[in-house]
């Protein structure tokens, strides 16, 4: 998992997962935990660069961010 931020003037955080299947799997896993982060896949991004794209907003609470970080740690076990 590669985390990219501020790439190409995109306001957000990209978590590159490379494989389409992995990006979709992780997006579904997070959704089941109440976290909506869409999988971005070709042709929106180049082949072999599928990713999750998230934007942190001022309305997100500290608890929201902690829940996201916990879920991302769990993703490493998938």
PDB file of N, CA and C in Angstrom:
ATOM      1  N   UNK A   1       0.858  -1.160   0.000  1.00  0.00           N
ATOM      2  CA  UNK A   1       0.000   0.000   0.000  1.00  0.00           C
ATOM      3  C   UNK A   1       0.907   1.226   0.000  1.00  0.00           C
ATOM      4  N   UNK A   2       0.757   2.085  -0.995  1.00  0.00           N
ATOM      5  CA  UNK A   2       1.490   3.343  -1.061  1.00  0.00           C
ATOM      6  C   UNK A   2       0.511   4.476  -0.818  1.00  0.00           C
ATOM      7  N   UNK A   3       0.867   5.388   0.076  1.00  0.00           N
ATOM      8  CA  UNK A   3       0.004   6.531   0.347  1.00  0.00           C
ATOM      9  C   UNK A   3       0.608   7.747  -0.329  1.00  0.00           C
ATOM     10  N   UNK A   4      -0.183   8.389  -1.169  1.00  0.00           N
ATOM     11  CA  UNK A   4       0.242   9.561  -1.915  1.00  0.00           C
ATOM     12  C   UNK A   4      -0.669  10.711  -1.529  1.00  0.00           C
ATOM     13  N   UNK A   5      -0.127  11.888  -1.332  1.00  0.00           N
ATOM     14  CA  UNK A   5      -0.987  13.035  -1.037  1.00  0.00           C
ATOM     15  C   UNK A   5      -0.595  14.199  -1.928  1.00  0.00           C
ATOM     16  N   UNK A   6      -1.581  14.981  -2.300  1.00  0.00           N
ATOM     17  CA  UNK A   6      -1.344  16.165  -3.102  1.00  0.00           C
ATOM     18  C   UNK A   6      -0.805  15.894  -4.489  1.00  0.00           C
ATOM     19  N   UNK A   7      -1.015  14.711  -5.015  1.00  0.00           N
ATOM     20  CA  UNK A   7      -0.513  14.372  -6.340  1.00  0.00           C
ATOM     21  C   UNK A   7      -1.330  15.075  -7.416  1.00  0.00           C
ATOM     22  N   UNK A   8      -0.654  15.690  -8.363  1.00  0.00           N
ATOM     23  CA  UNK A   8      -1.281  16.280  -9.543  1.00  0.00           C
ATOM     24  C   UNK A   8      -2.419  17.229  -9.178  1.00  0.00           C
ATOM     25  N   UNK A   9      -2.199  18.059  -8.186  1.00  0.00           N
ATOM     26  CA  UNK A   9      -3.180  19.064  -7.778  1.00  0.00           C
ATOM     27  C   UNK A   9      -4.513  18.476  -7.329  1.00  0.00           C
ATOM     28  N   UNK A  10      -4.512  17.260  -6.864  1.00  0.00           N
ATOM     29  CA  UNK A  10      -5.720  16.640  -6.319  1.00  0.00           C
ATOM     30  C   UNK A  10      -5.722  16.884  -4.819  1.00  0.00           C
ATOM     31  N   UNK A  11      -6.786  17.486  -4.329  1.00  0.00           N
ATOM     32  CA  UNK A  11      -6.891  17.713  -2.900  1.00  0.00           C
ATOM     33  C   UNK A  11      -7.446  16.455  -2.261  1.00  0.00           C
ATOM     34  N   UNK A  12      -6.587  15.679  -1.710  1.00  0.00           N
ATOM     35  CA  UNK A  12      -7.022  14.446  -1.084  1.00  0.00           C
ATOM     36  C   UNK A  12      -5.846  13.520  -0.882  1.00  0.00           C
ATOM     37  N   UNK A  13      -6.150  12.353  -0.412  1.00  0.00           N
ATOM     38  CA  UNK A  13      -5.134  11.343  -0.138  1.00  0.00           C
ATOM     39  C   UNK A  13      -5.448  10.132  -0.996  1.00  0.00           C
ATOM     40  N   UNK A  14      -4.466   9.690  -1.739  1.00  0.00           N
ATOM     41  CA  UNK A  14      -4.601   8.490  -2.561  1.00  0.00           C
ATOM     42  C   UNK A  14      -3.830   7.361  -1.900  1.00  0.00           C
ATOM     43  N   UNK A  15      -4.467   6.225  -1.764  1.00  0.00           N
ATOM     44  CA  UNK A  15      -3.805   5.027  -1.252  1.00  0.00           C
ATOM     45  C   UNK A  15      -3.739   4.063  -2.426  1.00  0.00           C
ATOM     46  N   UNK A  16      -2.554   3.936  -3.008  1.00  0.00           N
ATOM     47  CA  UNK A  16      -2.401   3.122  -4.210  1.00  0.00           C
ATOM     48  C   UNK A  16      -2.299   1.651  -3.836  1.00  0.00           C
ATOM     49  N   UNK A  17      -3.149   0.851  -4.469  1.00  0.00           N
ATOM     50  CA  UNK A  17      -3.185  -0.585  -4.216  1.00  0.00           C
ATOM     51  C   UNK A  17      -2.832  -1.393  -5.455  1.00  0.00           C
ATOM     52  N   UNK A  18      -2.622  -0.719  -6.573  1.00  0.00           N
ATOM     53  CA  UNK A  18      -2.206  -1.310  -7.846  1.00  0.00           C
ATOM     54  C   UNK A  18      -3.278  -2.191  -8.479  1.00  0.00           C
ATOM     55  N   UNK A  19      -3.653  -3.292  -7.866  1.00  0.00           N
ATOM     56  CA  UNK A  19      -4.614  -4.224  -8.470  1.00  0.00           C
ATOM     57  C   UNK A  19      -6.051  -3.745  -8.276  1.00  0.00           C
ATOM     58  N   UNK A  20      -6.832  -3.831  -9.349  1.00  0.00           N
ATOM     59  CA  UNK A  20      -8.247  -3.469  -9.288  1.00  0.00           C
ATOM     60  C   UNK A  20      -8.951  -4.294  -8.220  1.00  0.00           C
ATOM     61  N   UNK A  21      -8.714  -5.599  -8.211  1.00  0.00           N
ATOM     62  CA  UNK A  21      -9.406  -6.484  -7.266  1.00  0.00           C
ATOM     63  C   UNK A  21      -9.107  -6.109  -5.819  1.00  0.00           C
ATOM     64  N   UNK A  22      -7.878  -5.722  -5.532  1.00  0.00           N
ATOM     65  CA  UNK A  22      -7.504  -5.337  -4.168  1.00  0.00           C
ATOM     66  C   UNK A  22      -8.176  -4.021  -3.777  1.00  0.00           C
ATOM     67  N   UNK A  23      -8.208  -3.072  -4.690  1.00  0.00           N
ATOM     68  CA  UNK A  23      -8.848  -1.786  -4.403  1.00  0.00           C
ATOM     69  C   UNK A  23     -10.331  -1.979  -4.104  1.00  0.00           C
ATOM     70  N   UNK A  24     -10.996  -2.804  -4.883  1.00  0.00           N
ATOM     71  CA  UNK A  24     -12.423  -3.072  -4.669  1.00  0.00           C
ATOM     72  C   UNK A  24     -12.630  -3.812  -3.348  1.00  0.00           C
ATOM     73  N   UNK A  25     -11.784  -4.794  -3.071  1.00  0.00           N
ATOM     74  CA  UNK A  25     -11.890  -5.563  -1.822  1.00  0.00           C
ATOM     75  C   UNK A  25     -11.737  -4.655  -0.603  1.00  0.00           C
ATOM     76  N   UNK A  26     -10.748  -3.795  -0.627  1.00  0.00           N
ATOM     77  CA  UNK A  26     -10.507  -2.904   0.509  1.00  0.00           C
ATOM     78  C   UNK A  26     -11.646  -1.890   0.644  1.00  0.00           C
ATOM     79  N   UNK A  27     -12.128  -1.354  -0.465  1.00  0.00           N
ATOM     80  CA  UNK A  27     -13.240  -0.411  -0.424  1.00  0.00           C
ATOM     81  C   UNK A  27     -14.471  -1.060   0.210  1.00  0.00           C
ATOM     82  N   UNK A  28     -14.768  -2.292  -0.162  1.00  0.00           N
ATOM     83  CA  UNK A  28     -15.910  -3.020   0.419  1.00  0.00           C
ATOM     84  C   UNK A  28     -15.695  -3.280   1.907  1.00  0.00           C
ATOM     85  N   UNK A  29     -14.478  -3.670   2.281  1.00  0.00           N
ATOM     86  CA  UNK A  29     -14.140  -3.919   3.678  1.00  0.00           C
ATOM     87  C   UNK A  29     -14.388  -2.657   4.514  1.00  0.00           C
ATOM     88  N   UNK A  30     -13.911  -1.524   4.021  1.00  0.00           N
ATOM     89  CA  UNK A  30     -14.083  -0.266   4.742  1.00  0.00           C
ATOM     90  C   UNK A  30     -15.557   0.126   4.818  1.00  0.00           C
ATOM     91  N   UNK A  31     -16.302  -0.085   3.737  1.00  0.00           N
ATOM     92  CA  UNK A  31     -17.727   0.241   3.712  1.00  0.00           C
ATOM     93  C   UNK A  31     -18.481  -0.537   4.790  1.00  0.00           C
ATOM     94  N   UNK A  32     -18.124  -1.801   4.959  1.00  0.00           N
ATOM     95  CA  UNK A  32     -18.764  -2.625   5.991  1.00  0.00           C
ATOM     96  C   UNK A  32     -18.469  -2.099   7.391  1.00  0.00           C
ATOM     97  N   UNK A  33     -17.404  -1.326   7.515  1.00  0.00           N
ATOM     98  CA  UNK A  33     -17.048  -0.716   8.799  1.00  0.00           C
ATOM     99  C   UNK A  33     -17.545   0.720   8.900  1.00  0.00           C
ATOM    100  N   UNK A  34     -18.397   1.121   7.954  1.00  0.00           N
ATOM    101  CA  UNK A  34     -18.991   2.454   8.001  1.00  0.00           C
ATOM    102  C   UNK A  34     -18.124   3.557   7.433  1.00  0.00           C
ATOM    103  N   UNK A  35     -17.156   3.187   6.614  1.00  0.00           N
ATOM    104  CA  UNK A  35     -16.232   4.163   6.034  1.00  0.00           C
ATOM    105  C   UNK A  35     -16.363   4.094   4.516  1.00  0.00           C
ATOM    106  N   UNK A  36     -16.769   5.200   3.918  1.00  0.00           N
ATOM    107  CA  UNK A  36     -16.959   5.235   2.471  1.00  0.00           C
ATOM    108  C   UNK A  36     -15.724   5.831   1.799  1.00  0.00           C
ATOM    109  N   UNK A  37     -14.946   4.969   1.164  1.00  0.00           N
ATOM    110  CA  UNK A  37     -13.793   5.392   0.367  1.00  0.00           C
ATOM    111  C   UNK A  37     -13.860   4.597  -0.932  1.00  0.00           C
ATOM    112  N   UNK A  38     -14.201   5.266  -2.020  1.00  0.00           N
ATOM    113  CA  UNK A  38     -14.372   4.540  -3.279  1.00  0.00           C
ATOM    114  C   UNK A  38     -13.059   4.040  -3.871  1.00  0.00           C
ATOM    115  N   UNK A  39     -13.164   2.930  -4.576  1.00  0.00           N
ATOM    116  CA  UNK A  39     -12.033   2.407  -5.346  1.00  0.00           C
ATOM    117  C   UNK A  39     -11.984   3.162  -6.667  1.00  0.00           C
ATOM    118  N   UNK A  40     -10.842   3.702  -7.003  1.00  0.00           N
ATOM    119  CA  UNK A  40     -10.646   4.414  -8.264  1.00  0.00           C
ATOM    120  C   UNK A  40      -9.861   3.479  -9.172  1.00  0.00           C
ATOM    121  N   UNK A  41     -10.461   3.147 -10.315  1.00  0.00           N
ATOM    122  CA  UNK A  41      -9.899   2.120 -11.195  1.00  0.00           C
ATOM    123  C   UNK A  41      -9.771   2.641 -12.620  1.00  0.00           C
ATOM    124  N   UNK A  42      -8.988   1.916 -13.439  1.00  0.00           N
ATOM    125  CA  UNK A  42      -8.918   2.288 -14.857  1.00  0.00           C
ATOM    126  C   UNK A  42     -10.328   2.257 -15.454  1.00  0.00           C
ATOM    127  N   UNK A  43     -10.677   3.134 -16.336  1.00  0.00           N
ATOM    128  CA  UNK A  43      -9.818   4.086 -17.040  1.00  0.00           C
ATOM    129  C   UNK A  43      -9.654   5.429 -16.339  1.00  0.00           C
ATOM    130  N   UNK A  44     -10.212   5.583 -15.134  1.00  0.00           N
ATOM    131  CA  UNK A  44     -10.048   6.843 -14.414  1.00  0.00           C
ATOM    132  C   UNK A  44      -8.587   7.098 -14.067  1.00  0.00           C
ATOM    133  N   UNK A  45      -7.864   6.045 -13.743  1.00  0.00           N
ATOM    134  CA  UNK A  45      -6.423   6.122 -13.475  1.00  0.00           C
ATOM    135  C   UNK A  45      -5.720   5.145 -14.413  1.00  0.00           C
ATOM    136  N   UNK A  46      -4.406   5.300 -14.606  1.00  0.00           N
ATOM    137  CA  UNK A  46      -3.686   4.377 -15.489  1.00  0.00           C
ATOM    138  C   UNK A  46      -3.751   2.929 -14.990  1.00  0.00           C
ATOM    139  N   UNK A  47      -3.576   2.006 -15.920  1.00  0.00           N
ATOM    140  CA  UNK A  47      -3.535   0.577 -15.570  1.00  0.00           C
ATOM    141  C   UNK A  47      -2.500   0.341 -14.478  1.00  0.00           C
ATOM    142  N   UNK A  48      -2.790  -0.619 -13.613  1.00  0.00           N
ATOM    143  CA  UNK A  48      -1.925  -1.012 -12.499  1.00  0.00           C
ATOM    144  C   UNK A  48      -1.668   0.131 -11.503  1.00  0.00           C
ATOM    145  N   UNK A  49      -2.626   1.040 -11.405  1.00  0.00           N
ATOM    146  CA  UNK A  49      -2.486   2.107 -10.408  1.00  0.00           C
ATOM    147  C   UNK A  49      -3.812   2.363  -9.684  1.00  0.00           C
ATOM    148  N   UNK A  50      -4.613   1.307  -9.539  1.00  0.00           N
ATOM    149  CA  UNK A  50      -5.882   1.441  -8.812  1.00  0.00           C
ATOM    150  C   UNK A  50      -5.599   1.934  -7.406  1.00  0.00           C
ATOM    151  N   UNK A  51      -6.542   2.649  -6.879  1.00  0.00           N
ATOM    152  CA  UNK A  51      -6.312   3.275  -5.579  1.00  0.00           C
ATOM    153  C   UNK A  51      -7.615   3.563  -4.864  1.00  0.00           C
ATOM    154  N   UNK A  52      -7.484   3.925  -3.619  1.00  0.00           N
ATOM    155  CA  UNK A  52      -8.584   4.484  -2.849  1.00  0.00           C
ATOM    156  C   UNK A  52      -8.297   5.975  -2.756  1.00  0.00           C
ATOM    157  N   UNK A  53      -9.329   6.776  -2.845  1.00  0.00           N
ATOM    158  CA  UNK A  53      -9.127   8.223  -2.764  1.00  0.00           C
ATOM    159  C   UNK A  53     -10.035   8.771  -1.679  1.00  0.00           C
ATOM    160  N   UNK A  54      -9.439   9.463  -0.715  1.00  0.00           N
ATOM    161  CA  UNK A  54     -10.236  10.026   0.360  1.00  0.00           C
ATOM    162  C   UNK A  54      -9.894  11.486   0.563  1.00  0.00           C
ATOM    163  N   UNK A  55     -10.859  12.195   1.075  1.00  0.00           N
ATOM    164  CA  UNK A  55     -10.686  13.604   1.388  1.00  0.00           C
ATOM    165  C   UNK A  55     -11.069  13.802   2.843  1.00  0.00           C
ATOM    166  N   UNK A  56     -10.182  14.408   3.591  1.00  0.00           N
ATOM    167  CA  UNK A  56     -10.454  14.715   4.990  1.00  0.00           C
ATOM    168  C   UNK A  56     -11.075  16.110   5.031  1.00  0.00           C
ATOM    169  N   UNK A  57     -12.175  16.215   5.770  1.00  0.00           N
ATOM    170  CA  UNK A  57     -12.888  17.491   5.866  1.00  0.00           C
ATOM    171  C   UNK A  57     -12.929  17.962   7.316  1.00  0.00           C
ATOM    172  N   UNK A  58     -13.216  19.227   7.490  1.00  0.00           N
ATOM    173  CA  UNK A  58     -13.269  19.797   8.837  1.00  0.00           C
ATOM    174  C   UNK A  58     -14.395  19.195   9.668  1.00  0.00           C
ATOM    175  N   UNK A  59     -15.360  18.578   9.015  1.00  0.00           N
ATOM    176  CA  UNK A  59     -16.469  17.960   9.751  1.00  0.00           C
ATOM    177  C   UNK A  59     -16.117  16.579  10.296  1.00  0.00           C
ATOM    178  N   UNK A  60     -14.994  16.015   9.874  1.00  0.00           N
ATOM    179  CA  UNK A  60     -14.558  14.735  10.431  1.00  0.00           C
ATOM    180  C   UNK A  60     -14.033  14.969  11.846  1.00  0.00           C
ATOM    181  N   UNK A  61     -14.462  14.127  12.748  1.00  0.00           N
ATOM    182  CA  UNK A  61     -14.031  14.248  14.142  1.00  0.00           C
ATOM    183  C   UNK A  61     -12.747  13.453  14.368  1.00  0.00           C
ATOM    184  N   UNK A  62     -12.155  13.676  15.499  1.00  0.00           N
ATOM    185  CA  UNK A  62     -10.977  12.892  15.882  1.00  0.00           C
ATOM    186  C   UNK A  62     -11.332  11.403  15.911  1.00  0.00           C
ATOM    187  N   UNK A  63     -12.534  11.098  16.414  1.00  0.00           N
ATOM    188  CA  UNK A  63     -12.986   9.709  16.472  1.00  0.00           C
ATOM    189  C   UNK A  63     -13.123   9.122  15.065  1.00  0.00           C
ATOM    190  N   UNK A  64     -13.623   9.922  14.123  1.00  0.00           N
ATOM    191  CA  UNK A  64     -13.710   9.469  12.729  1.00  0.00           C
ATOM    192  C   UNK A  64     -12.325   9.090  12.208  1.00  0.00           C
ATOM    193  N   UNK A  65     -11.360   9.941  12.480  1.00  0.00           N
ATOM    194  CA  UNK A  65     -10.005   9.703  11.981  1.00  0.00           C
ATOM    195  C   UNK A  65      -9.376   8.484  12.653  1.00  0.00           C
ATOM    196  N   UNK A  66      -9.620   8.314  13.944  1.00  0.00           N
ATOM    197  CA  UNK A  66      -9.092   7.143  14.645  1.00  0.00           C
ATOM    198  C   UNK A  66      -9.721   5.858  14.114  1.00  0.00           C
ATOM    199  N   UNK A  67     -11.023   5.908  13.817  1.00  0.00           N
ATOM    200  CA  UNK A  67     -11.706   4.737  13.252  1.00  0.00           C
ATOM    201  C   UNK A  67     -11.130   4.404  11.879  1.00  0.00           C
ATOM    202  N   UNK A  68     -10.856   5.419  11.077  1.00  0.00           N
ATOM    203  CA  UNK A  68     -10.241   5.202   9.767  1.00  0.00           C
ATOM    204  C   UNK A  68      -8.867   4.563   9.918  1.00  0.00           C
ATOM    205  N   UNK A  69      -8.044   5.095  10.803  1.00  0.00           N
ATOM    206  CA  UNK A  69      -6.699   4.544  10.990  1.00  0.00           C
ATOM    207  C   UNK A  69      -6.748   3.105  11.486  1.00  0.00           C
ATOM    208  N   UNK A  70      -7.660   2.815  12.411  1.00  0.00           N
ATOM    209  CA  UNK A  70      -7.813   1.431  12.882  1.00  0.00           C
ATOM    210  C   UNK A  70      -8.202   0.508  11.730  1.00  0.00           C
ATOM    211  N   UNK A  71      -9.136   0.958  10.906  1.00  0.00           N
ATOM    212  CA  UNK A  71      -9.582   0.138   9.773  1.00  0.00           C
ATOM    213  C   UNK A  71      -8.452  -0.069   8.775  1.00  0.00           C
ATOM    214  N   UNK A  72      -7.669   0.977   8.512  1.00  0.00           N
ATOM    215  CA  UNK A  72      -6.550   0.835   7.573  1.00  0.00           C
ATOM    216  C   UNK A  72      -5.494  -0.129   8.115  1.00  0.00           C
ATOM    217  N   UNK A  73      -5.302  -0.134   9.426  1.00  0.00           N
ATOM    218  CA  UNK A  73      -4.373  -1.115  10.011  1.00  0.00           C
ATOM    219  C   UNK A  73      -4.891  -2.529   9.777  1.00  0.00           C
ATOM    220  N   UNK A  74      -6.203  -2.712   9.931  1.00  0.00           N
ATOM    221  CA  UNK A  74      -6.801  -4.030   9.712  1.00  0.00           C
ATOM    222  C   UNK A  74      -6.711  -4.454   8.251  1.00  0.00           C
ATOM    223  N   UNK A  75      -6.727  -3.495   7.342  1.00  0.00           N
ATOM    224  CA  UNK A  75      -6.626  -3.793   5.907  1.00  0.00           C
ATOM    225  C   UNK A  75      -5.313  -4.504   5.600  1.00  0.00           C
ATOM    226  N   UNK A  76      -4.283  -4.182   6.319  1.00  0.00           N
ATOM    227  CA  UNK A  76      -2.978  -4.808   6.068  1.00  0.00           C
ATOM    228  C   UNK A  76      -3.033  -6.315   6.259  1.00  0.00           C
ATOM    229  N   UNK A  77      -4.025  -6.791   7.016  1.00  0.00           N
ATOM    230  CA  UNK A  77      -4.164  -8.229   7.250  1.00  0.00           C
ATOM    231  C   UNK A  77      -4.965  -8.934   6.160  1.00  0.00           C
ATOM    232  N   UNK A  78      -5.550  -8.177   5.228  1.00  0.00           N
ATOM    233  CA  UNK A  78      -6.346  -8.793   4.155  1.00  0.00           C
ATOM    234  C   UNK A  78      -5.447  -9.477   3.146  1.00  0.00           C
TER     235      UNK A  78
END
